[in-house]
mmCIF file of C-alpha atoms in Angstrom:
data_model
loop_
_atom_site.group_PDB
_atom_site.id
_atom_site.type_symbol
_atom_site.label_atom_id
_atom_site.label_comp_id
_atom_site.label_asym_id
_atom_site.label_seq_id
_atom_site.Cartn_x
_atom_site.Cartn_y
_atom_site.Cartn_z
ATOM 1 C CA ASP A 1 -80.140 33.856 58.731
ATOM 2 C CA ASP A 2 -81.195 37.194 57.044
ATOM 3 C CA PHE A 3 -80.886 39.098 60.315
ATOM 4 C CA LEU A 4 -77.498 37.619 60.980
ATOM 5 C CA ALA A 5 -76.202 38.787 57.549
ATOM 6 C CA TYR A 6 -76.367 42.384 58.853
ATOM 7 C CA PHE A 7 -74.514 41.628 62.041
ATOM 8 C CA PRO A 8 -71.712 44.212 62.380
ATOM 9 C CA GLN A 9 -69.012 41.727 62.683
ATOM 10 C CA MET A 10 -68.478 38.448 60.958
ATOM 11 C CA LEU A 11 -69.898 35.583 62.941
ATOM 12 C CA SER A 12 -68.626 32.096 62.503
ATOM 13 C CA ALA A 13 -70.951 29.510 60.965
ATOM 14 C CA GLU A 14 -70.885 27.816 64.425
ATOM 15 C CA ASP A 15 -72.003 31.121 66.133
ATOM 16 C CA LYS A 16 -74.807 31.573 63.564
ATOM 17 C CA LYS A 17 -76.130 28.068 64.076
ATOM 18 C CA TRP A 18 -75.953 28.315 67.838
ATOM 19 C CA ILE A 19 -77.738 31.695 67.939
ATOM 20 C CA ILE A 20 -80.536 30.520 65.591
ATOM 21 C CA GLU A 21 -80.933 27.297 67.518
ATOM 22 C CA LYS A 22 -81.043 28.910 70.983
ATOM 23 C CA SER A 23 -83.261 31.863 69.992
ATOM 24 C CA SER A 24 -85.778 29.469 68.275
ATOM 25 C CA ARG A 25 -85.805 32.126 65.507
ATOM 26 C CA TRP A 26 -87.670 34.671 67.755
ATOM 27 C CA PRO A 27 -86.562 38.062 66.561
ATOM 28 C CA VAL A 28 -86.058 39.507 70.044
ATOM 29 C CA MET A 29 -84.079 36.505 71.067
ATOM 30 C CA LEU A 30 -81.904 36.686 67.981
ATOM 31 C CA GLN A 31 -81.218 40.387 68.724
ATOM 32 C CA TYR A 32 -80.529 39.728 72.320
ATOM 33 C CA LEU A 33 -78.027 36.778 71.517
ATOM 34 C CA CYS A 34 -76.342 38.910 68.863
ATOM 35 C CA GLU A 35 -75.830 41.757 71.391
ATOM 36 C CA GLN A 36 -74.395 39.258 73.888
ATOM 37 C CA ARG A 37 -72.058 37.990 71.201
ATOM 38 C CA LEU A 38 -70.863 41.495 70.375
ATOM 39 C CA LEU A 39 -70.307 42.304 74.123
ATOM 40 C CA ALA A 40 -68.317 39.046 74.469
ATOM 41 C CA ILE A 41 -66.169 39.875 71.528
ATOM 42 C CA ASP A 42 -65.568 43.465 72.867
ATOM 43 C CA ASN A 43 -64.751 42.036 76.407
ATOM 44 C CA HIS A 44 -62.583 39.096 75.088
ATOM 45 C CA GLN A 45 -64.868 36.588 76.813
ATOM 46 C CA SER A 46 -64.384 32.975 76.053
ATOM 47 C CA GLU A 47 -66.908 31.134 73.908
ATOM 48 C CA THR A 48 -68.005 29.025 76.978
ATOM 49 C CA VAL A 49 -68.435 32.014 79.185
ATOM 50 C CA TRP A 50 -70.549 34.130 76.900
ATOM 51 C CA LYS A 51 -72.758 31.204 75.811
ATOM 52 C CA GLU A 52 -73.334 30.169 79.482
ATOM 53 C CA ASP A 53 -74.236 33.745 80.509
ATOM 54 C CA ALA A 54 -76.484 34.232 77.482
ATOM 55 C CA LEU A 55 -78.351 30.998 78.147
ATOM 56 C CA LYS A 56 -78.946 31.982 81.794
ATOM 57 C CA ARG A 57 -80.338 35.316 80.750
ATOM 58 C CA ILE A 58 -82.654 33.952 78.015
ATOM 59 C CA GLU A 59 -84.211 31.574 80.575
ATOM 60 C CA LEU A 60 -85.855 34.553 82.024
ATOM 61 C CA PHE A 61 -87.616 35.205 78.800
ATOM 62 C CA GLN A 62 -88.876 31.693 78.306
ATOM 63 C CA PRO A 63 -92.201 32.116 80.154
ATOM 64 C CA LEU A 64 -93.145 35.045 77.817
ATOM 65 C CA PHE A 65 -92.795 32.827 74.699
ATOM 66 C CA LYS A 66 -94.396 29.634 75.970
ATOM 67 C CA PRO A 67 -97.956 30.863 75.553
ATOM 68 C CA ALA A 68 -97.252 31.940 71.967
ATOM 69 C CA CYS A 69 -95.678 28.622 71.140
ATOM 70 C CA LEU A 70 -98.836 26.825 72.556
ATOM 71 C CA MET A 71 -101.112 29.009 70.538
ATOM 72 C CA LEU A 72 -99.077 28.329 67.365
ATOM 73 C CA ALA A 73 -99.083 24.572 68.075
ATOM 74 C CA GLU A 74 -102.914 24.613 68.517
ATOM 75 C CA SER A 75 -103.362 26.594 65.311
ATOM 76 C CA GLN A 76 -101.178 24.217 63.441
ATOM 77 C CA LYS A 77 -103.216 21.279 64.804
ATOM 78 C CA ARG A 78 -106.550 22.835 63.736
ATOM 79 C CA SER A 79 -105.313 23.563 60.200
ATOM 80 C CA SER A 80 -104.111 20.025 59.555
#
C-alpha cells in the first residue's frame, strides 16, 4: 500500500486491491503492474484489456518467483 500511495495518478481502491493481489506484494511486480496501469490510462485502454495484457505478461515472471516462494515456505515451516 505504501508504494501505491506514491503512484503519480490516483488509483481506485479496486485498482489498488487488484494490483496488490496479482503482484503477491513482490516489489518488482507492483512496479510493473503500476506501469501497465499508467500506460493503459494514457492509451485509454479498457479495464478488461489492460488487466488481461498485464496478467499475460506477469505469467512470464512466475518461474522466477516460485523458487523464492518455496524457500520462504520452507523457512516458515522450520521456524514454527
